[in-house]
Short mmCIF file of C-alpha atoms in Angstrom, two decimals:
data_model
loop_
_atom_site.label_atom_id
_atom_site.label_comp_id
_atom_site.label_asym_id
_atom_site.label_seq_id
_atom_site.Cartn_x
_atom_site.Cartn_y
_atom_site.Cartn_z
CA MET A 1 59.36 24.58 -38.81
CA ALA A 2 56.92 26.48 -41.51
CA GLN A 3 53.42 25.53 -40.49
CA LYS A 4 51.46 23.13 -42.99
CA ARG A 5 47.97 25.18 -43.39
CA PRO A 6 48.58 26.43 -46.80
CA PHE A 7 49.16 30.62 -46.68
CA ASN A 8 46.49 32.79 -46.89
CA GLU A 9 44.44 30.22 -45.19
CA GLY A 10 43.51 33.10 -42.44
CA LYS A 11 41.31 34.62 -45.06
CA ARG A 12 37.96 32.28 -43.92
CA HIS A 13 38.48 33.68 -40.52
CA PHE A 14 36.36 36.32 -41.87
CA LYS A 15 34.31 34.36 -44.26
CA LYS A 16 30.55 35.73 -43.90
CA ASN A 17 27.90 33.37 -42.98
CA LYS A 18 24.34 33.36 -45.26
CA LYS A 19 22.62 36.11 -42.72
CA GLN A 20 25.07 38.94 -43.18
CA LYS A 21 25.49 38.47 -47.61
CA LYS A 22 22.19 38.81 -47.43
CA SER A 23 20.94 41.58 -44.74
CA SER A 24 21.52 44.99 -46.03
CA THR A 25 20.82 46.12 -42.54
CA ASN A 26 23.53 44.21 -40.44
CA SER A 27 23.08 45.92 -36.73
CA GLU A 28 26.86 45.55 -36.84
CA GLY A 29 30.25 45.68 -38.67
CA SER A 30 31.51 42.26 -39.01
CA ASN A 31 35.07 41.25 -37.69
CA GLU A 32 36.62 42.70 -40.94
CA GLU A 33 35.18 45.70 -41.39
CA VAL A 34 36.04 46.64 -37.98
CA LEU A 35 39.35 46.02 -38.33
CA LEU A 36 39.77 47.35 -42.33
CA VAL A 37 38.42 50.90 -40.41
CA ASP A 38 41.25 50.57 -38.08
CA VAL A 39 43.81 49.63 -39.82
CA ARG A 40 42.68 52.39 -42.88
CA ARG A 41 42.82 55.36 -39.83
CA LEU A 42 46.74 53.63 -39.35
CA LEU A 43 47.26 53.94 -42.90
CA GLN A 44 46.88 57.40 -42.57
CA ASN A 45 49.29 58.10 -40.47
CA THR A 46 51.69 56.62 -42.42
CA ASP A 47 54.63 57.73 -44.91
CA PRO A 48 53.16 56.67 -48.79
CA ASN A 49 56.92 56.47 -49.70
CA GLU A 50 57.52 53.85 -46.87
CA ARG A 51 54.40 51.61 -47.99
CA ARG A 52 56.01 48.69 -49.74
CA GLU A 53 53.73 47.99 -53.35
CA ASP A 54 54.75 45.10 -54.85
CA LYS A 55 54.09 41.94 -54.02
CA GLN A 56 57.66 41.06 -54.16
CA ASP A 57 58.68 42.89 -51.37
CA LEU A 58 56.16 41.92 -48.66
CA PRO A 59 57.79 38.93 -46.01
CA GLU A 60 56.97 35.55 -47.25
CA PRO A 61 54.69 33.35 -46.46
CA PHE A 62 55.43 32.06 -42.78
CA ALA A 63 58.21 34.65 -42.32
CA GLU A 64 58.79 35.68 -38.86
CA VAL A 65 58.85 39.42 -38.27
CA ASP A 66 59.48 41.39 -35.07
CA LEU A 67 57.56 44.28 -34.71
CA THR A 68 56.57 47.11 -32.03
CA ILE A 69 52.35 47.42 -31.18
CA SER A 70 50.82 50.89 -31.04
CA GLU A 71 47.53 50.28 -30.10
CA LEU A 72 44.83 47.41 -30.13
CA SER A 73 41.82 46.86 -32.96
CA SER A 74 38.50 46.26 -31.19
CA THR A 75 38.40 43.33 -32.75
CA GLY A 76 40.81 42.53 -29.93
CA ASP A 77 44.42 41.72 -31.92
CA GLY A 78 47.12 44.16 -32.12
CA LEU A 79 47.82 46.26 -34.71
CA ALA A 80 51.66 47.26 -35.86
CA GLU A 81 53.07 49.50 -38.47
CA LYS A 82 56.12 48.60 -40.44
CA ASP A 83 57.09 49.62 -43.70
CA GLY A 84 54.08 51.29 -44.18
CA ARG A 85 52.00 48.10 -43.67
CA ILE A 86 50.21 47.27 -40.43
CA TYR A 87 50.10 44.08 -39.12
CA VAL A 88 47.22 42.56 -36.95
CA VAL A 89 48.54 40.18 -34.47
CA PRO A 90 46.59 38.71 -31.56
CA PHE A 91 47.34 38.59 -28.04
CA THR A 92 49.28 41.36 -27.76
CA ALA A 93 49.39 44.96 -26.05
CA PRO A 94 50.02 48.55 -27.01
CA GLY A 95 53.76 48.52 -26.18
CA ASP A 96 54.93 44.70 -26.95
CA ASN A 97 57.60 44.58 -28.65
CA VAL A 98 56.93 41.04 -30.74
CA ARG A 99 57.56 38.22 -33.59
CA ALA A 100 54.99 37.26 -35.36
CA LYS A 101 54.56 34.76 -38.08
CA VAL A 102 52.51 36.05 -41.34
CA TYR A 103 50.11 33.76 -42.50
CA ARG A 104 47.95 35.88 -45.02
CA HIS A 105 48.46 39.19 -46.97
CA ALA A 106 45.67 41.64 -47.63
CA GLU A 107 47.32 43.27 -50.55
CA GLU A 108 44.90 45.35 -51.52
CA GLU A 109 44.08 46.30 -47.99
CA GLY A 110 47.17 47.15 -46.90
CA TYR A 111 47.47 44.93 -43.94
CA SER A 112 48.79 41.23 -42.94
CA LEU A 113 47.33 38.69 -40.73
CA THR A 114 49.90 36.99 -38.51
CA ASP A 115 50.04 34.86 -35.86
CA PHE A 116 51.62 35.67 -32.16
CA VAL A 117 55.09 33.63 -31.87
CA LYS A 118 56.31 35.36 -28.52
CA VAL A 119 57.01 38.67 -26.52
CA LEU A 120 60.83 40.13 -27.36
CA SER A 121 59.52 42.66 -24.38
CA PRO A 122 56.98 42.99 -22.76
CA SER A 123 54.57 46.29 -22.67
CA GLU A 124 53.74 48.34 -19.36
CA HIS A 125 49.78 47.42 -19.60
CA ARG A 126 51.05 43.27 -20.27
CA THR A 127 51.12 42.82 -16.04
CA GLU A 128 48.64 39.33 -15.71
CA THR A 129 49.30 36.23 -15.98
CA PRO A 130 46.70 34.07 -18.00
CA LYS A 131 44.65 31.64 -16.37
CA CYS A 132 44.19 29.61 -18.95
CA PRO A 133 47.48 27.40 -20.69
CA TYR A 134 45.28 27.64 -23.98
CA PHE A 135 45.52 31.34 -23.69
CA ALA A 136 47.83 32.88 -27.41
CA GLN A 137 46.20 29.57 -29.27
CA CYS A 138 42.26 29.48 -28.57
CA SER A 139 40.31 31.95 -30.41
CA GLY A 140 38.12 32.32 -27.31
CA CYS A 141 39.98 35.03 -25.11
CA GLN A 142 41.85 37.82 -26.22
CA PHE A 143 43.00 39.87 -22.91
CA GLN A 144 43.62 37.36 -20.31
CA HIS A 145 47.63 38.99 -20.80
CA LEU A 146 46.03 42.58 -19.30
CA PRO A 147 44.56 43.96 -16.21
CA TYR A 148 40.82 44.37 -15.81
CA ALA A 149 40.82 47.90 -15.30
CA TYR A 150 43.03 48.05 -18.95
CA GLN A 151 40.59 45.88 -20.98
CA LEU A 152 37.10 47.95 -19.31
CA ALA A 153 38.63 51.16 -20.61
CA HIS A 154 39.62 49.45 -23.94
CA LYS A 155 35.88 48.48 -24.05
CA ARG A 156 35.13 51.84 -23.66
CA THR A 157 36.99 52.97 -26.84
CA ILE A 158 35.31 49.82 -28.80
CA VAL A 159 31.74 51.40 -27.79
CA GLU A 160 33.08 55.35 -29.04
CA LYS A 161 34.19 54.03 -32.22
CA ALA A 162 31.68 51.87 -33.14
CA TYR A 163 29.06 54.81 -33.32
CA GLN A 164 31.73 57.07 -35.00
CA ASN A 165 31.95 55.26 -37.46
CA PHE A 166 28.59 52.23 -38.06
CA SER A 167 26.36 54.68 -36.41
CA HIS A 168 26.26 57.05 -39.77
CA LEU A 169 25.53 59.84 -36.86
CA PRO A 170 26.80 63.36 -36.60
CA GLN A 171 29.29 63.88 -33.55
CA SER A 172 27.58 66.27 -31.95
CA ALA A 173 24.60 63.44 -31.67
CA ILE A 174 26.40 60.56 -29.98
CA PRO A 175 26.82 61.68 -26.13
CA GLU A 176 30.37 60.90 -24.43
CA VAL A 177 30.02 57.43 -23.57
CA GLY A 178 30.07 56.07 -20.12
CA GLU A 179 33.09 54.11 -18.32
CA THR A 180 32.40 50.50 -18.71
CA ILE A 181 30.52 48.82 -16.09
CA GLY A 182 32.67 45.56 -15.19
CA SER A 183 31.39 42.23 -14.04
CA PRO A 184 31.53 41.35 -10.81
CA LEU A 185 33.41 37.93 -12.26
CA GLN A 186 36.19 37.76 -14.23
CA TYR A 187 36.66 34.05 -14.23
CA GLY A 188 34.21 31.61 -13.63
CA TYR A 189 30.87 33.27 -15.25
CA ARG A 190 29.61 32.00 -17.85
CA THR A 191 27.25 29.78 -17.05
CA LYS A 192 26.87 28.16 -20.57
CA LEU A 193 29.85 26.95 -22.65
CA THR A 194 28.81 24.73 -25.57
CA PRO A 195 32.39 22.63 -26.72
CA HIS A 196 32.74 20.76 -30.04
CA PHE A 197 33.93 17.84 -32.09
CA ASP A 198 34.64 17.26 -35.70
CA SER A 199 34.10 14.13 -38.07
CA PRO A 200 36.60 12.17 -38.56
CA PRO A 201 38.50 12.35 -41.97
CA ASN A 202 36.97 9.36 -43.65
CA GLY A 203 33.49 9.92 -42.05
CA ARG A 204 31.79 11.43 -45.22
CA ARG A 205 33.38 9.37 -47.19
CA ASP A 206 31.94 6.13 -45.39
CA LYS A 207 28.85 7.86 -45.13
CA ARG A 208 27.97 7.64 -48.57
CA HIS A 209 29.27 4.56 -49.38
CA GLY A 210 26.78 3.11 -46.33
CA LYS A 211 29.13 2.26 -43.90
CA GLN A 212 29.91 2.28 -40.46
CA VAL A 213 31.70 5.80 -39.76
CA THR A 214 35.19 4.62 -37.61
CA TRP A 215 36.79 6.83 -35.67
CA PRO A 216 40.92 6.45 -35.68
CA GLU A 217 41.44 7.83 -32.10
CA VAL A 218 38.79 10.57 -29.50
CA PRO A 219 39.00 13.52 -32.02
CA PRO A 220 39.93 17.42 -30.38
CA ILE A 221 37.05 18.41 -27.85
CA GLY A 222 37.04 21.83 -27.80
CA TYR A 223 37.48 25.56 -29.43
CA MET A 224 38.85 26.72 -32.80
CA LYS A 225 42.92 27.48 -32.99
CA LYS A 226 42.69 31.62 -33.68
CA GLY A 227 42.85 32.39 -37.64
CA THR A 228 41.76 28.78 -38.36
CA ARG A 229 39.51 26.17 -38.77
CA LYS A 230 41.59 23.84 -36.47
CA THR A 231 39.63 22.68 -33.27
CA MET A 232 41.90 22.64 -29.96
CA ASP A 233 41.72 20.31 -27.54
CA ILE A 234 40.20 22.15 -24.40
CA GLU A 235 40.51 20.03 -21.00
CA ASP A 236 39.67 23.05 -19.03
CA CYS A 237 37.70 26.22 -19.43
CA PRO A 238 38.47 29.25 -16.57
CA ILE A 239 36.18 31.58 -17.67
CA GLY A 240 33.18 28.88 -17.23
CA THR A 241 31.82 28.69 -13.67
CA ASP A 242 32.48 25.56 -11.29
CA ALA A 243 29.74 24.09 -12.15
CA VAL A 244 30.35 23.81 -16.03
CA ARG A 245 33.74 23.55 -15.52
CA ILE A 246 33.25 19.66 -13.80
CA GLY A 247 30.39 19.25 -16.67
CA LEU A 248 33.76 19.58 -19.15
CA LYS A 249 35.27 16.91 -17.48
CA SER A 250 32.90 14.44 -17.54
CA GLU A 251 31.34 15.53 -21.03
CA ARG A 252 35.05 14.86 -22.24
CA LYS A 253 35.16 10.96 -21.11
CA ARG A 254 31.93 10.74 -22.08
CA VAL A 255 32.54 11.35 -25.47
CA ALA A 256 35.35 9.71 -25.03
CA GLU A 257 33.96 6.47 -23.85
CA ASN A 258 31.25 6.48 -26.32
CA ILE A 259 32.50 7.87 -29.36
CA GLU A 260 31.74 5.15 -31.55
CA LYS A 261 28.09 6.04 -30.81
CA TYR A 262 28.45 8.98 -33.24
CA GLN A 263 28.22 8.98 -37.17
CA ARG A 264 29.54 12.67 -37.03
CA GLY A 265 30.80 15.42 -35.45
CA ALA A 266 29.11 17.01 -32.45
CA THR A 267 28.73 20.59 -30.02
CA LEU A 268 28.37 19.58 -26.61
CA LEU A 269 26.06 21.85 -24.75
CA LEU A 270 27.20 22.93 -20.89
CA ARG A 271 24.30 24.17 -18.91
CA GLU A 272 24.30 25.39 -15.28
CA SER A 273 21.70 24.99 -13.34
CA THR A 274 20.91 26.41 -9.55
CA GLU A 275 18.94 24.72 -7.12
CA ARG A 276 18.19 27.37 -4.29
CA VAL A 277 17.87 25.73 -0.74
CA LYS A 278 16.85 27.47 2.66
CA LYS A 279 19.22 26.88 5.74
CA ALA A 280 17.16 25.00 8.17
CA ASP A 281 19.29 26.56 10.83
CA PRO A 282 22.85 27.98 11.50
CA GLY A 283 24.68 24.66 11.72
CA GLU A 284 23.95 23.75 7.74
CA GLN A 285 26.78 26.64 7.38
CA ASN A 286 29.18 23.90 7.98
CA GLY A 287 30.94 22.01 4.53
CA ILE A 288 28.79 24.03 2.34
CA ASP A 289 31.93 25.73 0.43
CA GLY A 290 33.45 22.33 -1.18
CA GLU A 291 31.61 19.82 -3.39
CA GLU A 292 28.63 17.49 -3.43
CA ASP A 293 29.15 13.96 -5.03
CA GLY A 294 31.72 15.66 -7.03
CA ASP A 295 29.52 16.95 -9.31
CA VAL A 296 27.56 19.38 -7.15
CA VAL A 297 29.10 23.26 -6.75
CA MET A 298 27.23 24.38 -3.19
CA GLU A 299 27.63 28.11 -2.78
CA ASP A 300 26.80 29.40 0.63
CA ARG A 301 24.35 32.53 -0.47
CA GLY A 302 23.57 33.87 3.47
CA GLU A 303 19.92 32.85 4.25
CA SER A 304 20.05 30.12 1.65
CA ILE A 305 22.51 27.86 -0.60
CA HIS A 306 22.87 27.69 -4.02
CA ARG A 307 23.78 23.75 -5.53
CA LYS A 308 24.60 24.08 -8.59
CA THR A 309 25.24 21.52 -11.51
CA CYS A 310 25.32 20.91 -15.06
CA ILE A 311 22.89 20.03 -17.60
CA THR A 312 23.81 18.40 -20.76
CA ASP A 313 20.34 17.99 -22.23
CA HIS A 314 18.46 20.90 -24.35
CA LYS A 315 15.24 19.44 -23.64
CA ALA A 316 16.02 19.50 -19.87
CA THR A 317 15.31 22.83 -17.93
CA SER A 318 17.90 24.55 -16.13
CA THR A 319 17.17 27.12 -13.21
CA GLU A 320 18.93 30.33 -13.25
CA TYR A 321 18.92 33.55 -10.31
CA VAL A 322 19.11 36.43 -11.20
CA ASP A 323 18.96 38.40 -7.06
CA ASP A 324 15.87 36.97 -5.81
CA PHE A 325 14.15 36.32 -9.54
CA ARG A 326 14.24 33.10 -10.39
CA PHE A 327 14.29 31.50 -14.70
CA ASP A 328 12.89 28.53 -15.34
CA ASN A 329 13.66 27.64 -19.42
CA PRO A 330 15.07 25.01 -22.07
CA ALA A 331 19.12 24.62 -21.35
CA GLY A 332 19.40 24.35 -25.40
CA ALA A 333 17.58 28.10 -25.06
CA PHE A 334 19.21 31.75 -24.89
CA PHE A 335 19.78 33.45 -21.62
CA GLN A 336 22.65 36.07 -21.22
CA ASN A 337 25.52 33.90 -20.14
CA ASN A 338 27.16 36.01 -17.49
CA ASN A 339 24.27 36.87 -14.64
CA SER A 340 26.65 38.30 -12.43
CA ILE A 341 26.31 41.18 -13.99
CA LEU A 342 22.62 40.69 -14.89
CA PRO A 343 21.93 43.45 -11.83
CA LEU A 344 23.96 45.57 -12.90
CA VAL A 345 22.14 46.01 -16.43
CA THR A 346 18.74 46.06 -14.70
CA GLN A 347 19.56 48.85 -12.34
CA TYR A 348 20.74 50.65 -14.73
CA ILE A 349 18.30 50.28 -17.33
CA ARG A 350 15.93 51.01 -13.61
CA SER A 351 17.29 54.21 -12.73
CA HIS A 352 17.87 55.74 -16.33
CA ILE A 353 14.25 55.03 -17.87
CA LEU A 354 12.46 56.52 -15.61
CA SER A 355 14.43 59.49 -14.74
CA GLU A 356 12.63 62.96 -15.38
CA PRO A 357 13.47 66.34 -14.91
CA GLN A 358 10.13 67.45 -13.21
CA THR A 359 10.31 70.89 -15.04
CA THR A 360 9.92 69.21 -18.18
CA GLY A 361 6.45 68.77 -18.11
CA ARG A 362 6.56 65.20 -19.73
CA THR A 363 3.83 62.77 -19.00
CA LYS A 364 5.62 60.37 -16.62
CA ILE A 365 6.18 56.52 -17.82
CA LYS A 366 3.63 54.28 -17.01
CA ASN A 367 4.17 51.17 -19.26
CA LEU A 368 6.59 48.45 -19.95
CA VAL A 369 7.07 46.92 -23.48
CA ASP A 370 9.83 44.44 -23.40
CA ALA A 371 10.53 43.31 -27.64
CA TYR A 372 12.25 40.35 -28.58
CA SER A 373 11.20 39.37 -24.33
CA GLY A 374 12.40 36.43 -24.88
CA SER A 375 11.90 34.14 -21.24
CA GLY A 376 10.66 37.36 -19.41
CA PHE A 377 14.06 38.77 -18.34
CA PHE A 378 13.65 41.84 -18.87
CA THR A 379 9.66 42.25 -18.50
CA ILE A 380 10.07 40.59 -14.79
CA THR A 381 12.65 42.03 -13.31
CA LEU A 382 11.78 45.66 -14.16
CA SER A 383 8.21 45.09 -13.71
CA SER A 384 7.89 46.73 -10.24
CA LEU A 385 8.55 49.98 -11.56
CA PHE A 386 4.85 49.87 -13.80
CA GLN A 387 1.74 50.01 -13.70
CA HIS A 388 1.69 47.90 -16.99
CA SER A 389 3.98 45.36 -18.34
CA VAL A 390 3.85 43.03 -21.49
CA GLY A 391 6.56 41.01 -22.82
CA ILE A 392 6.58 40.39 -26.63
CA ASP A 393 8.39 37.85 -28.83
CA ILE A 394 7.39 35.85 -31.92
CA SER A 395 8.29 32.66 -30.45
CA PRO A 396 5.93 30.32 -28.59
CA GLN A 397 8.19 28.44 -26.93
CA SER A 398 10.00 31.53 -24.93
CA ILE A 399 6.35 32.83 -24.37
CA ALA A 400 5.84 29.81 -22.73
CA SER A 401 9.03 29.48 -20.76
CA ALA A 402 8.29 33.85 -20.29
CA THR A 403 4.56 33.75 -18.26
CA HIS A 404 6.08 30.13 -16.42
CA ASN A 405 8.43 32.48 -15.17
CA ALA A 406 6.20 35.31 -14.23
CA LYS A 407 4.05 32.95 -12.27
CA LEU A 408 7.24 31.42 -10.34
CA ASN A 409 8.28 35.12 -9.25
CA ASN A 410 4.48 35.90 -8.03
CA LEU A 411 3.71 38.65 -10.81
CA PRO A 412 0.22 39.00 -11.26
CA ARG A 413 -1.56 38.27 -14.50
CA ASP A 414 -3.47 41.89 -14.78
CA SER A 415 -0.45 43.92 -14.64
CA THR A 416 1.92 41.71 -16.32
CA ARG A 417 2.16 39.25 -19.29
CA PHE A 418 3.82 37.90 -22.55
CA ILE A 419 2.02 37.93 -26.02
CA ALA A 420 3.58 35.94 -29.20
CA ALA A 421 3.11 38.22 -31.88
CA ASP A 422 4.77 37.81 -35.03
CA ALA A 423 7.64 40.34 -35.82
CA SER A 424 5.91 41.96 -38.99
CA SER A 425 2.82 43.30 -36.68
CA LEU A 426 4.37 42.74 -33.23
CA PHE A 427 2.89 46.06 -32.49
CA ASP A 428 -0.67 45.60 -33.31
CA SER A 429 -1.06 43.42 -30.15
CA LEU A 430 -0.70 46.24 -28.05
CA ASP A 431 -3.89 48.33 -26.38
CA ILE A 432 -3.68 51.63 -27.87
CA THR A 433 -5.65 53.46 -24.95
CA LYS A 434 -3.42 50.75 -21.70
CA TYR A 435 -0.15 51.45 -23.36
CA LYS A 436 -0.29 55.16 -24.29
CA PRO A 437 3.16 55.74 -27.05
CA GLU A 438 3.67 58.89 -24.35
CA GLU A 439 3.75 56.56 -21.11
CA THR A 440 5.68 54.22 -22.53
CA VAL A 441 9.47 52.86 -22.97
CA VAL A 442 10.21 49.94 -25.10
CA VAL A 443 13.24 47.75 -23.99
CA LEU A 444 14.95 46.01 -27.10
CA ASP A 445 17.32 42.86 -27.04
CA PRO A 446 17.28 41.64 -30.33
CA PRO A 447 19.11 38.92 -32.01
CA ARG A 448 22.93 39.42 -32.09
CA LYS A 449 21.62 40.66 -36.01
CA GLY A 450 19.66 43.64 -34.75
CA CYS A 451 16.22 44.83 -36.03
CA ASP A 452 15.14 44.78 -39.30
CA GLU A 453 13.99 47.65 -41.45
CA GLY A 454 9.98 46.11 -41.14
CA PHE A 455 10.30 45.99 -37.77
CA ILE A 456 11.82 49.75 -36.77
CA ARG A 457 9.21 51.36 -38.90
CA GLN A 458 6.82 49.35 -36.73
CA LEU A 459 8.49 50.97 -33.82
CA MET A 460 8.91 54.62 -34.85
CA GLU A 461 4.95 54.31 -35.90
CA TYR A 462 4.14 53.59 -32.60
CA GLY A 463 6.56 56.15 -30.99
CA PRO A 464 7.51 55.63 -27.25
CA GLU A 465 8.69 58.06 -25.22
CA ARG A 466 11.91 56.16 -24.47
CA ILE A 467 13.43 53.56 -26.21
CA CYS A 468 16.58 50.87 -24.14
CA TYR A 469 18.64 49.50 -27.20
CA ALA A 470 22.22 49.53 -28.14
CA ARG A 471 21.57 48.51 -32.07
CA ASP A 472 20.29 50.35 -35.78
CA VAL A 473 20.36 53.80 -33.35
CA GLY A 474 21.21 55.32 -36.63
CA TRP A 475 17.32 54.33 -37.82
CA LEU A 476 16.17 56.07 -34.75
CA VAL A 477 18.58 59.11 -34.26
CA GLY A 478 19.62 60.20 -37.10
CA GLY A 479 18.38 62.20 -40.44
CA ALA A 480 14.41 63.08 -39.57
CA GLY A 481 14.59 60.11 -36.15
CA MET A 482 12.44 61.58 -34.06
CA TYR A 483 14.48 60.51 -30.77
CA GLU A 484 18.05 61.91 -29.01
CA ILE A 485 20.46 59.05 -27.00
CA GLU A 486 20.43 60.51 -23.93
CA SER A 487 22.62 57.79 -22.20
CA LEU A 488 25.53 55.90 -23.58
CA ARG A 489 27.45 53.15 -22.02
CA GLY A 490 29.32 49.01 -22.29
CA PHE A 491 28.50 46.75 -19.68
CA ASP A 492 31.21 44.23 -19.56
CA LEU A 493 30.02 40.73 -20.32
CA PHE A 494 32.30 38.77 -21.11
CA PRO A 495 35.36 39.65 -19.19
CA GLN A 496 38.91 38.20 -21.17
CA THR A 497 37.29 38.91 -24.26
CA SER A 498 37.05 41.32 -26.91
CA HIS A 499 33.29 41.77 -26.66
CA VAL A 500 31.96 44.12 -25.21
CA GLU A 501 27.71 44.88 -25.13
CA GLY A 502 26.64 48.63 -25.09
CA VAL A 503 23.29 49.84 -24.09
CA ALA A 504 21.71 53.30 -24.93
CA ILE A 505 18.66 55.24 -23.71
CA LEU A 506 17.13 57.16 -26.18
CA ARG A 507 13.98 59.85 -25.82
CA ARG A 508 11.69 61.15 -28.16
CA LYS A 509 12.43 64.67 -28.73
CA GLU A 510 8.89 66.09 -30.92
CA LYS A 511 5.80 66.75 -29.18
CA ARG A 512 3.09 64.68 -30.10
CA ASP A 513 0.21 65.53 -32.25
CA GLY A 514 -2.56 63.72 -30.67
CA LEU A 515 -2.09 59.60 -29.75
CA GLY A 516 0.55 57.59 -31.32
CA SER A 517 0.91 60.36 -34.30
CA ILE A 518 3.99 62.10 -35.14
CA SER A 519 3.54 65.88 -36.49
CA GLY A 520 5.73 65.85 -40.00
CA GLU A 521 7.29 62.38 -39.82
CA LYS A 522 5.31 60.46 -41.35
CA GLU A 523 8.97 59.22 -43.29
CA MET A 524 11.21 57.64 -41.64
CA ALA A 525 15.25 58.16 -42.59
CA VAL A 526 16.77 55.15 -42.45
CA ASP A 527 20.50 55.66 -42.14
CA ASP A 528 21.84 51.64 -43.01
CA ALA A 529 23.60 52.02 -39.47
CA ASN A 530 25.70 49.37 -38.00
CA VAL A 531 25.02 50.11 -33.88
#
């Protein structure tokens, strides 16, 4: 039976938000732009005589087509060629023979979006049994059917193609991308989930007329169905930690019992919080692998026990441990959602930002500047390597959290501190006699949209010896850029999905002409890089 949604509804899947529309320096290609690059490359290898130019030759709305998947796009979708046209099929693997249902033709671009229907004959790469019953419908995960080694290899190609296609750099300026660093946990890793539910069908009309909003039934609570704006009802999510999964069940029950109190839809917060308890004696090890009172998850960590619970109040304080570092944050604030891999990230940065051959004659790195420091993760975990460390952020709330976290971890105030500064003058707050550019590394972990042009100009004017960053690299390296990419690789913070975090270590190329000045480089070449 044909689906009820209008044909071409999938167009909304690629709708850009306001920030993307306004920004000419967007730090990463949109989902559609990334897909188009892969589609156009495949189309170049097709026979022009086979292409269906007439709209009447295209499959009818919701027609089913049998396809053979040739490769995975960087979006995580499978790509198949048929009759000179590319079909985009989610939840597939190269070599799969599948049946798919067409729901949108991008006629001018030469591709069609489809829904996955079923596997006719599986690829050799389709070896895993998905742990989630909603996989192949929910838009959250793309790769539960693929072995983890294959996921990591594919994510290496994602980083490679991102730099090739969006950095605006010549191939000679891009080093070989290292193997993707995998997550110690492939399931049960997300310490935060945010399921949602929508307003009732007549909710807006009732509110306009001053009527009490009524709910004919408990709405679906979960995540978007792939390619649509429809919310699926999700009872469990296996990529969440055990504590978060318990919290999901509790919150679903609470919402169902109190649905009439809601006047509109809402997004729920599920954030894991950890209490570290030292063992009094070996006898306390007994029974710690189970749950306490049904809502507490106990984990044995050798000399201590981690008591994990789920917080649902945005204003409450959540606690996380990364190695032996403790971080307290407002539960609704940003913190990386996979803390199992964070020690590997900091280990990689430690081993690369200080490595320097003794024969280079360069000054030793002594200082750390952590721009966009948030609650202080990089500043705190890396501070022992430097004489002076400073975290800078425009949010007073983040600086308050970071300062509190530095105190929790017993870091001396004279060598580790945090300051709130406006983005337009972030580096003006630095003591240049203490934070000499040639002795300083800058770590950048900005929001997803990346740094704006004004910030990059400040960074170039300051001219630190090294930079650890993943976005806007074209601005810093291309044209008359002062830096070269020393190392580049991806980190898999989100297993089972198509997302990968790239980390690049940049080193200054030119010698300096005095403190912070850049000989012959007063103008910055803006390459509008998407990496």
